[in-house]
mmCIF file of C-alpha atoms and ligand atoms in Angstrom:
data_model
loop_
_atom_site.group_PDB
_atom_site.id
_atom_site.type_symbol
_atom_site.label_atom_id
_atom_site.label_comp_id
_atom_site.label_asym_id
_atom_site.label_seq_id
_atom_site.Cartn_x
_atom_site.Cartn_y
_atom_site.Cartn_z
ATOM 1 C CA MET A 166 0.346 -0.186 -0.290
ATOM 2 C CA LYS A 167 1.321 3.956 -0.751
ATOM 3 C CA ARG A 168 1.983 5.639 2.151
ATOM 4 C CA ALA A 169 -1.585 7.672 2.906
ATOM 5 C CA SER A 170 -1.316 11.386 2.325
ATOM 6 C CA VAL A 171 -4.570 12.345 3.656
ATOM 7 C CA ALA A 172 -5.971 12.263 7.126
ATOM 8 C CA VAL A 173 -10.148 11.939 7.583
ATOM 9 C CA ILE A 174 -11.171 13.164 11.575
ATOM 10 C CA PRO A 175 -14.601 12.181 12.131
ATOM 11 C CA ALA A 176 -16.022 14.846 14.398
ATOM 12 C CA ALA A 177 -19.581 15.140 13.501
ATOM 13 C CA GLY A 178 -20.865 13.310 16.339
ATOM 14 C CA PHE A 179 -23.388 15.038 18.942
ATOM 15 C CA GLY A 180 -21.031 14.974 22.312
ATOM 16 C CA THR A 181 -23.443 13.677 24.182
ATOM 17 C CA ARG A 182 -21.686 12.948 27.112
ATOM 18 C CA PHE A 183 -20.528 16.207 27.341
ATOM 19 C CA LEU A 184 -23.744 18.198 27.624
ATOM 20 C CA PRO A 185 -24.838 20.760 28.149
ATOM 21 C CA ALA A 186 -21.458 22.346 27.571
ATOM 22 C CA THR A 187 -21.647 20.514 23.250
ATOM 23 C CA LYS A 188 -24.894 21.667 22.877
ATOM 24 C CA ALA A 189 -23.485 25.048 21.221
ATOM 25 C CA VAL A 190 -19.729 24.426 21.345
ATOM 26 C CA PRO A 191 -18.346 21.116 19.047
ATOM 27 C CA LYS A 192 -16.722 18.529 21.614
ATOM 28 C CA GLU A 193 -13.439 18.563 19.682
ATOM 29 C CA LEU A 194 -13.068 22.568 20.535
ATOM 30 C CA LEU A 195 -13.125 22.079 24.492
ATOM 31 C CA PRO A 196 -10.196 23.213 25.696
ATOM 32 C CA ILE A 197 -7.502 20.911 27.398
ATOM 33 C CA LEU A 198 -5.281 23.260 29.048
ATOM 34 C CA HIS A 199 -5.332 26.674 26.272
ATOM 35 C CA ARG A 200 -5.587 23.746 23.585
ATOM 36 C CA PRO A 201 -8.739 22.681 21.893
ATOM 37 C CA ALA A 202 -8.738 18.845 21.600
ATOM 38 C CA ILE A 203 -8.540 18.768 17.957
ATOM 39 C CA GLU A 204 -5.381 20.685 18.191
ATOM 40 C CA PHE A 205 -3.314 17.839 19.328
ATOM 41 C CA ILE A 206 -4.956 15.234 16.579
ATOM 42 C CA PHE A 207 -3.661 18.046 14.002
ATOM 43 C CA ASP A 208 -0.174 17.886 16.262
ATOM 44 C CA ASP A 209 -0.186 13.840 15.362
ATOM 45 C CA ILE A 210 -1.145 14.497 11.111
ATOM 46 C CA VAL A 211 1.511 17.468 10.490
ATOM 47 C CA GLY A 212 4.587 15.638 12.958
ATOM 48 C CA ALA A 213 4.004 12.822 10.927
ATOM 49 C CA GLN A 214 3.985 14.791 7.784
ATOM 50 C CA ILE A 215 0.617 13.922 6.020
ATOM 51 C CA PRO A 216 -0.141 17.131 4.259
ATOM 52 C CA GLU A 217 -4.025 17.218 3.972
ATOM 53 C CA SER A 218 -6.710 16.288 6.377
ATOM 54 C CA VAL A 219 -10.274 16.006 5.768
ATOM 55 C CA LEU A 220 -12.400 17.338 8.754
ATOM 56 C CA ILE A 221 -16.363 15.568 8.756
ATOM 57 C CA THR A 222 -18.585 17.940 10.509
ATOM 58 C CA SER A 223 -22.070 18.632 10.685
ATOM 59 C CA GLU A 224 -24.426 21.905 10.167
ATOM 60 C CA ASN A 225 -24.416 22.714 13.332
ATOM 61 C CA LYS A 226 -20.201 22.572 14.096
ATOM 62 C CA SER A 227 -19.257 25.705 11.955
ATOM 63 C CA ALA A 228 -16.992 26.533 14.757
ATOM 64 C CA LEU A 229 -15.012 24.165 14.072
ATOM 65 C CA ALA A 230 -14.390 25.395 10.324
ATOM 66 C CA MET A 231 -14.394 28.777 11.902
ATOM 67 C CA HIS A 232 -11.439 27.823 14.431
ATOM 68 C CA PHE A 233 -9.302 26.814 11.287
ATOM 69 C CA SER A 234 -10.097 29.707 9.328
ATOM 70 C CA GLU A 235 -8.206 33.025 9.096
ATOM 71 C CA ALA A 236 -8.969 36.147 11.870
ATOM 72 C CA PRO A 237 -7.373 39.233 10.315
ATOM 73 C CA ASN A 238 -8.988 40.942 13.472
ATOM 74 C CA LEU A 239 -7.597 38.741 16.009
ATOM 75 C CA GLU A 240 -4.286 38.983 13.876
ATOM 76 C CA SER A 241 -4.083 42.705 13.830
ATOM 77 C CA HIS A 242 -4.905 43.329 17.537
ATOM 78 C CA LEU A 243 -1.929 40.545 18.714
ATOM 79 C CA GLN A 244 0.688 42.613 16.117
ATOM 80 C CA SER A 245 -0.225 45.489 17.629
ATOM 81 C CA ASN A 246 0.550 44.484 21.488
ATOM 82 C CA GLY A 247 3.253 41.782 20.245
ATOM 83 C CA SER A 248 1.353 39.613 22.148
ATOM 84 C CA GLU A 249 1.761 36.921 18.095
ATOM 85 C CA HIS A 250 3.150 34.031 20.349
ATOM 86 C CA LEU A 251 0.143 33.475 21.695
ATOM 87 C CA LEU A 252 -1.492 31.908 18.268
ATOM 88 C CA GLU A 253 1.780 30.639 16.946
ATOM 89 C CA GLN A 254 1.642 26.921 17.999
ATOM 90 C CA HIS A 255 -1.961 27.035 16.103
ATOM 91 C CA GLN A 256 -0.572 29.288 12.865
ATOM 92 C CA ASN A 257 2.125 26.422 12.673
ATOM 93 C CA LEU A 258 -0.678 23.810 12.621
ATOM 94 C CA LEU A 259 -2.150 25.439 10.019
ATOM 95 C CA SER A 260 0.687 26.754 7.454
ATOM 96 C CA ASN A 261 1.467 22.792 7.358
ATOM 97 C CA THR A 262 -1.892 21.015 6.719
ATOM 98 C CA THR A 263 -4.537 21.866 4.164
ATOM 99 C CA ILE A 264 -7.650 21.041 5.839
ATOM 100 C CA LYS A 265 -10.852 20.050 3.587
ATOM 101 C CA TYR A 266 -14.105 19.511 5.265
ATOM 102 C CA ALA A 267 -17.347 17.384 4.758
ATOM 103 C CA ILE A 268 -20.710 16.993 6.043
ATOM 104 C CA GLN A 269 -22.134 14.291 7.520
ATOM 105 C CA ASP A 270 -25.993 15.489 7.340
ATOM 106 C CA ARG A 271 -26.985 12.644 9.756
ATOM 107 C CA GLN A 272 -25.337 10.900 12.443
ATOM 108 C CA LEU A 273 -25.457 7.472 11.120
ATOM 109 C CA GLY A 274 -22.247 6.174 12.784
ATOM 110 C CA LEU A 275 -18.864 6.099 12.541
ATOM 111 C CA GLY A 276 -18.554 4.315 9.229
ATOM 112 C CA HIS A 277 -20.967 6.362 7.769
ATOM 113 C CA ALA A 278 -18.537 9.373 9.318
ATOM 114 C CA VAL A 279 -15.779 7.920 7.237
ATOM 115 C CA LEU A 280 -17.745 7.294 3.698
ATOM 116 C CA GLN A 281 -18.599 11.237 3.576
ATOM 117 C CA ALA A 282 -14.576 11.775 3.016
ATOM 118 C CA GLU A 283 -15.078 9.231 -0.491
ATOM 119 C CA GLN A 284 -14.671 12.097 -3.066
ATOM 120 C CA LEU A 285 -11.715 13.994 -1.089
ATOM 121 C CA VAL A 286 -9.617 11.159 -0.323
ATOM 122 C CA GLY A 287 -10.486 9.200 -3.769
ATOM 123 C CA ASP A 288 -8.103 6.164 -4.880
ATOM 124 C CA ARG A 289 -5.647 7.118 -2.092
ATOM 125 C CA PRO A 290 -4.690 4.501 1.151
ATOM 126 C CA PHE A 291 -5.729 7.115 4.182
ATOM 127 C CA ALA A 292 -5.228 7.446 8.046
ATOM 128 C CA VAL A 293 -8.423 7.749 10.263
ATOM 129 C CA LEU A 294 -7.883 9.747 13.496
ATOM 130 C CA LEU A 295 -10.653 10.043 16.058
ATOM 131 C CA PRO A 296 -10.369 13.174 18.010
ATOM 132 C CA ASP A 297 -11.362 11.286 21.214
ATOM 133 C CA ASP A 298 -8.493 9.663 21.570
ATOM 134 C CA ILE A 299 -5.204 11.726 22.296
ATOM 135 C CA LEU A 300 -2.205 9.733 22.492
ATOM 136 C CA LEU A 301 0.824 11.977 24.354
ATOM 137 C CA GLY A 302 3.506 11.810 21.492
ATOM 138 C CA GLY A 303 1.585 10.671 18.708
ATOM 139 C CA SER A 304 2.726 11.571 15.649
ATOM 140 C CA SER A 305 5.805 9.275 15.821
ATOM 141 C CA PHE A 306 3.246 6.232 16.365
ATOM 142 C CA LEU A 307 1.224 7.662 13.602
ATOM 143 C CA THR A 308 4.484 7.580 11.326
ATOM 144 C CA LYS A 309 5.365 4.133 12.696
ATOM 145 C CA MET A 310 1.859 2.956 11.782
ATOM 146 C CA LEU A 311 2.389 4.320 7.962
ATOM 147 C CA ALA A 312 5.847 3.082 8.100
ATOM 148 C CA VAL A 313 4.215 -0.576 9.080
ATOM 149 C CA SER A 314 1.114 -0.438 6.297
ATOM 150 C CA ALA A 315 3.988 0.273 3.876
ATOM 151 C CA GLN A 316 5.990 -2.258 4.994
ATOM 152 C CA LEU A 317 3.868 -5.075 5.283
ATOM 153 C CA LYS A 318 1.480 -4.005 2.419
ATOM 154 C CA GLY A 319 -1.761 -3.682 4.180
ATOM 155 C CA SER A 320 -3.989 -1.782 6.612
ATOM 156 C CA VAL A 321 -3.020 -1.384 10.230
ATOM 157 C CA LEU A 322 -4.907 -0.480 13.624
ATOM 158 C CA ALA A 323 -3.890 1.037 16.361
ATOM 159 C CA LEU A 324 -4.440 -1.595 19.505
ATOM 160 C CA LYS A 325 -4.819 -1.400 23.386
ATOM 161 C CA ARG A 326 -4.628 -3.814 25.810
ATOM 162 C CA VAL A 327 -7.898 -3.101 28.039
ATOM 163 C CA PRO A 328 -9.554 -4.719 31.337
ATOM 164 C CA PRO A 329 -12.278 -7.038 31.144
ATOM 165 C CA ASP A 330 -14.613 -4.408 32.796
ATOM 166 C CA MET A 331 -13.784 -1.965 29.898
ATOM 167 C CA ILE A 332 -14.288 -4.326 26.687
ATOM 168 C CA SER A 333 -17.199 -3.832 25.894
ATOM 169 C CA ARG A 334 -16.912 -0.240 25.024
ATOM 170 C CA TYR A 335 -14.783 -0.619 22.032
ATOM 171 C CA GLY A 336 -14.359 -2.766 18.807
ATOM 172 C CA VAL A 337 -12.212 -5.957 20.016
ATOM 173 C CA VAL A 338 -9.877 -8.239 17.528
ATOM 174 C CA SER A 339 -8.541 -12.015 17.463
ATOM 175 C CA ALA A 340 -5.384 -11.455 16.116
ATOM 176 C CA SER A 341 -1.865 -13.585 16.114
ATOM 177 C CA GLN A 342 1.317 -11.409 16.946
ATOM 178 C CA ILE A 343 3.782 -11.554 14.242
ATOM 179 C CA ALA A 344 6.545 -9.762 15.912
ATOM 180 C CA ALA A 345 7.350 -7.646 19.095
ATOM 181 C CA ASN A 346 3.981 -4.937 19.516
ATOM 182 C CA GLN A 347 2.808 -6.197 15.497
ATOM 183 C CA TYR A 348 -0.025 -8.802 14.824
ATOM 184 C CA ARG A 349 -2.261 -9.654 12.217
ATOM 185 C CA ILE A 350 -5.926 -9.385 12.588
ATOM 186 C CA HIS A 351 -8.497 -12.416 11.617
ATOM 187 C CA GLY A 352 -11.575 -10.764 12.891
ATOM 188 C CA ILE A 353 -12.960 -7.811 14.888
ATOM 189 C CA VAL A 354 -16.133 -7.447 16.503
ATOM 190 C CA GLU A 355 -17.846 -3.872 18.170
ATOM 191 C CA LYS A 356 -18.500 -3.674 21.693
ATOM 192 C CA PRO A 357 -18.420 -7.123 22.618
ATOM 193 C CA SER A 358 -19.576 -8.794 25.719
ATOM 194 C CA ILE A 359 -17.252 -9.877 27.885
ATOM 195 C CA HIS A 360 -18.138 -13.923 27.158
ATOM 196 C CA ASP A 361 -18.008 -12.971 23.610
ATOM 197 C CA ALA A 362 -14.481 -10.936 23.064
ATOM 198 C CA PRO A 363 -12.233 -12.140 21.247
ATOM 199 C CA SER A 364 -9.522 -11.461 23.263
ATOM 200 C CA ASP A 365 -8.151 -8.251 25.449
ATOM 201 C CA LEU A 366 -6.824 -6.248 22.298
ATOM 202 C CA ALA A 367 -9.455 -3.045 21.601
ATOM 203 C CA VAL A 368 -8.985 -0.837 18.989
ATOM 204 C CA ILE A 369 -8.302 2.764 19.813
ATOM 205 C CA GLY A 370 -8.684 5.392 17.088
ATOM 206 C CA ARG A 371 -6.239 5.559 14.537
ATOM 207 C CA TYR A 372 -6.765 3.864 11.415
ATOM 208 C CA ILE A 373 -4.454 3.251 7.795
ATOM 209 C CA LEU A 374 -7.270 2.144 5.146
ATOM 210 C CA PRO A 375 -7.301 1.548 1.611
ATOM 211 C CA PRO A 376 -9.487 3.428 -0.355
ATOM 212 C CA THR A 377 -11.567 0.116 -0.842
ATOM 213 C CA ILE A 378 -13.021 0.205 2.439
ATOM 214 C CA PHE A 379 -15.273 3.176 1.037
ATOM 215 C CA HIS A 380 -16.744 0.838 -1.451
ATOM 216 C CA ILE A 381 -16.909 -1.655 1.682
ATOM 217 C CA LEU A 382 -18.698 0.889 3.826
ATOM 218 C CA ARG A 383 -21.540 1.846 0.949
ATOM 219 C CA SER A 384 -22.997 -1.396 1.389
ATOM 220 C CA THR A 385 -22.442 -1.669 5.462
ATOM 221 C CA PRO A 386 -25.682 -2.141 7.611
ATOM 222 C CA SER A 387 -26.275 -0.736 10.522
ATOM 223 C CA GLY A 388 -24.835 -2.669 13.835
ATOM 224 C CA ALA A 389 -24.661 -2.119 17.184
ATOM 225 C CA LEU A 390 -25.937 0.838 18.478
ATOM 226 C CA GLY A 391 -28.127 0.934 15.336
ATOM 227 C CA GLU A 392 -25.226 2.775 13.267
ATOM 228 C CA ILE A 393 -23.016 2.216 10.572
ATOM 229 C CA GLN A 394 -19.740 0.508 12.067
ATOM 230 C CA LEU A 395 -16.244 1.280 11.055
ATOM 231 C CA THR A 396 -15.516 -1.801 12.662
ATOM 232 C CA ASP A 397 -18.123 -4.038 10.652
ATOM 233 C CA GLY A 398 -16.577 -2.722 7.111
ATOM 234 C CA ILE A 399 -12.948 -3.457 8.437
ATOM 235 C CA ALA A 400 -14.284 -6.824 9.228
ATOM 236 C CA LYS A 401 -15.479 -7.221 6.381
ATOM 237 C CA LEU A 402 -12.107 -6.101 4.467
ATOM 238 C CA ILE A 403 -10.205 -8.473 6.206
ATOM 239 C CA GLU A 404 -11.747 -11.270 4.479
ATOM 240 C CA SER A 405 -9.810 -9.541 1.376
ATOM 241 C CA GLU A 406 -6.738 -7.904 1.846
ATOM 242 C CA PRO A 407 -4.418 -8.274 5.084
ATOM 243 C CA VAL A 408 -4.677 -6.059 8.437
ATOM 244 C CA PHE A 409 -2.384 -5.537 10.918
ATOM 245 C CA GLY A 410 -2.590 -3.971 14.804
ATOM 246 C CA LEU A 411 0.180 -1.912 15.844
ATOM 247 C CA ILE A 412 0.195 -1.754 20.382
ATOM 248 C CA VAL A 413 -0.032 2.065 20.335
ATOM 249 C CA GLU A 414 2.776 3.737 22.542
ATOM 250 C CA GLY A 415 2.842 6.794 24.618
ATOM 251 C CA ASP A 416 0.405 8.318 27.228
ATOM 252 C CA HIS A 417 -3.544 7.270 25.854
ATOM 253 C CA TYR A 418 -6.470 9.326 27.024
ATOM 254 C CA ASP A 419 -10.203 8.974 25.832
ATOM 255 C CA VAL A 420 -11.057 12.746 25.880
ATOM 256 C CA GLY A 421 -14.801 11.751 25.218
ATOM 257 C CA THR A 422 -15.349 11.836 28.363
ATOM 258 C CA PRO A 423 -15.146 14.313 31.352
ATOM 259 C CA GLN A 424 -12.812 12.222 33.535
ATOM 260 C CA GLY A 425 -10.505 10.860 30.629
ATOM 261 C CA MET A 426 -10.544 14.996 29.358
ATOM 262 C CA LEU A 427 -9.593 15.979 33.035
ATOM 263 C CA ALA A 428 -6.952 13.233 33.265
ATOM 264 C CA CYS A 429 -5.434 14.550 30.367
ATOM 265 C CA ALA A 430 -5.423 18.171 30.864
ATOM 266 C CA LEU A 431 -4.277 17.237 34.734
ATOM 267 C CA THR A 432 -1.027 14.895 33.645
ATOM 268 C CA LEU A 433 -0.405 18.290 30.955
ATOM 269 C CA GLY A 434 -0.346 20.588 33.884
ATOM 270 C CA LEU A 435 1.822 18.869 36.206
ATOM 271 C CA GLU A 436 4.417 18.717 33.238
ATOM 272 C CA HIS A 437 4.022 22.037 32.380
ATOM 273 C CA ALA A 438 6.674 24.337 35.048
ATOM 274 C CA GLU A 439 4.406 27.014 36.182
ATOM 275 C CA MET A 440 0.985 24.981 36.793
ATOM 276 C CA ARG A 441 2.597 21.996 38.556
ATOM 277 C CA GLU A 442 3.156 23.333 41.769
ATOM 278 C CA HIS A 443 -0.438 24.805 42.179
ATOM 279 C CA LEU A 444 -2.018 21.558 40.960
ATOM 280 C CA LEU A 445 0.009 19.739 43.780
ATOM 281 C CA GLU A 446 -0.710 22.118 46.233
ATOM 282 C CA ILE A 447 -4.459 21.380 45.531
ATOM 283 C CA PHE A 448 -4.061 17.885 46.067
ATOM 284 C CA ARG A 449 -2.145 18.423 49.535
ATOM 285 C CA LYS A 450 -5.133 20.415 50.415
ATOM 286 C CA TRP A 451 -7.286 17.522 49.436
ATOM 287 C CA SER A 452 -4.939 14.569 50.779
ATOM 288 C CA GLN A 453 -5.435 16.547 54.211
ATOM 289 C CA LYS A 454 -8.850 16.799 54.133
HETATM 290 P P1 UTP B 727 -18.627 8.685 19.614
HETATM 291 O O1 UTP B 727 -20.500 8.134 19.299
HETATM 292 O O2 UTP B 727 -17.567 7.952 20.444
HETATM 293 O O3 UTP B 727 -18.474 10.357 20.394
HETATM 294 O O4 UTP B 727 -18.055 8.565 18.110
HETATM 295 P P2 UTP B 727 -20.228 11.075 20.119
HETATM 296 O O5 UTP B 727 -21.014 11.035 19.184
HETATM 297 O O6 UTP B 727 -19.613 12.872 19.269
HETATM 298 O O7 UTP B 727 -20.064 11.440 21.596
HETATM 299 P P3 UTP B 727 -21.200 10.700 22.691
HETATM 300 O O8 UTP B 727 -20.914 9.244 22.693
HETATM 301 O O9 UTP B 727 -22.595 11.147 21.993
HETATM 302 O O10 UTP B 727 -20.732 11.362 23.553
HETATM 303 C C1 UTP B 727 -16.700 8.808 17.872
HETATM 304 C C2 UTP B 727 -16.409 9.805 17.103
HETATM 305 O O11 UTP B 727 -16.738 9.572 16.186
HETATM 306 C C3 UTP B 727 -17.491 10.576 15.170
HETATM 307 C C4 UTP B 727 -17.660 11.638 16.460
HETATM 308 O O12 UTP B 727 -17.563 12.641 16.352
HETATM 309 C C5 UTP B 727 -16.484 11.127 17.219
HETATM 310 O O13 UTP B 727 -15.176 11.843 16.904
HETATM 311 N N1 UTP B 727 -19.063 10.126 15.043
HETATM 312 C C6 UTP B 727 -19.693 9.422 15.486
HETATM 313 C C7 UTP B 727 -19.140 11.152 13.321
HETATM 314 O O14 UTP B 727 -18.914 11.624 12.996
HETATM 315 N N2 UTP B 727 -20.419 10.778 13.246
HETATM 316 C C8 UTP B 727 -21.017 10.015 14.195
HETATM 317 O O15 UTP B 727 -22.363 9.820 13.325
HETATM 318 C C9 UTP B 727 -20.727 9.214 15.177
#
């Protein structure tokens, strides 16, 4: 498979686990410290030198496109008081990837969201990054996934071992190990019960996929939760093309839940020289209560 030159980011979901915060503000723009969650995903894309991205949004999430468009008034205000650095990291992301948009007009599931990228992706292999999954240091992991896909000539999914009580929240694979941290995937099932789970290897929101998946998704019926599942499309793909798994490296946070987002923010805060002492002080006070 050729190296994926485009990334697809499905961000059209309702984000119900963050209501009421997400009634007007897209989940992907909620801040982790001072940065919107979605920028961590673009860190990975830009770091892995993927030059083009397709963001899947919905009609009522136009703030996402606004976030990535130019803001001349704000920029001239920052210039006039010498604080351009406040937007520097953001501008660097913008100048290193081209962002295109596709609208998912009905929230019919992740597989359906990915399908909305078909026209913009065309016949190229592509990466899918779910903004709910933040991997600190994730650009080197995405680079590794791209390299494994090119070397083994197949799709690659990010995998993580999860405890039994968590397994029913994920897509879960049956797989055989082929090298350290690398697996050949034989089957995949979405949100299995503990008893039906084929292993403890869950799929995390990073995928390298071939364009043939679009054809498959077009005829994939609704599955778990009544949604068109990407997992079901991949299960079909496995019948005709090799699919591999790579165990995630680096800290992984599920920022699709308030507690996961808080854990990610706390970790980054504790790594931040100026915030660290302040946070430790709060913890000290609490441990004395
Ligand atoms: P989730 O179901 O975990 O996220 O979908 P959600 O719908 O945004 O949030 P909750 O569950 O209501 O709290 C995983 C990813 O797939 C995208 C979501 O935006 C999220 O990034 N997605 C899901 C779509 O783009 N379209 C869909 O129809 C469903």
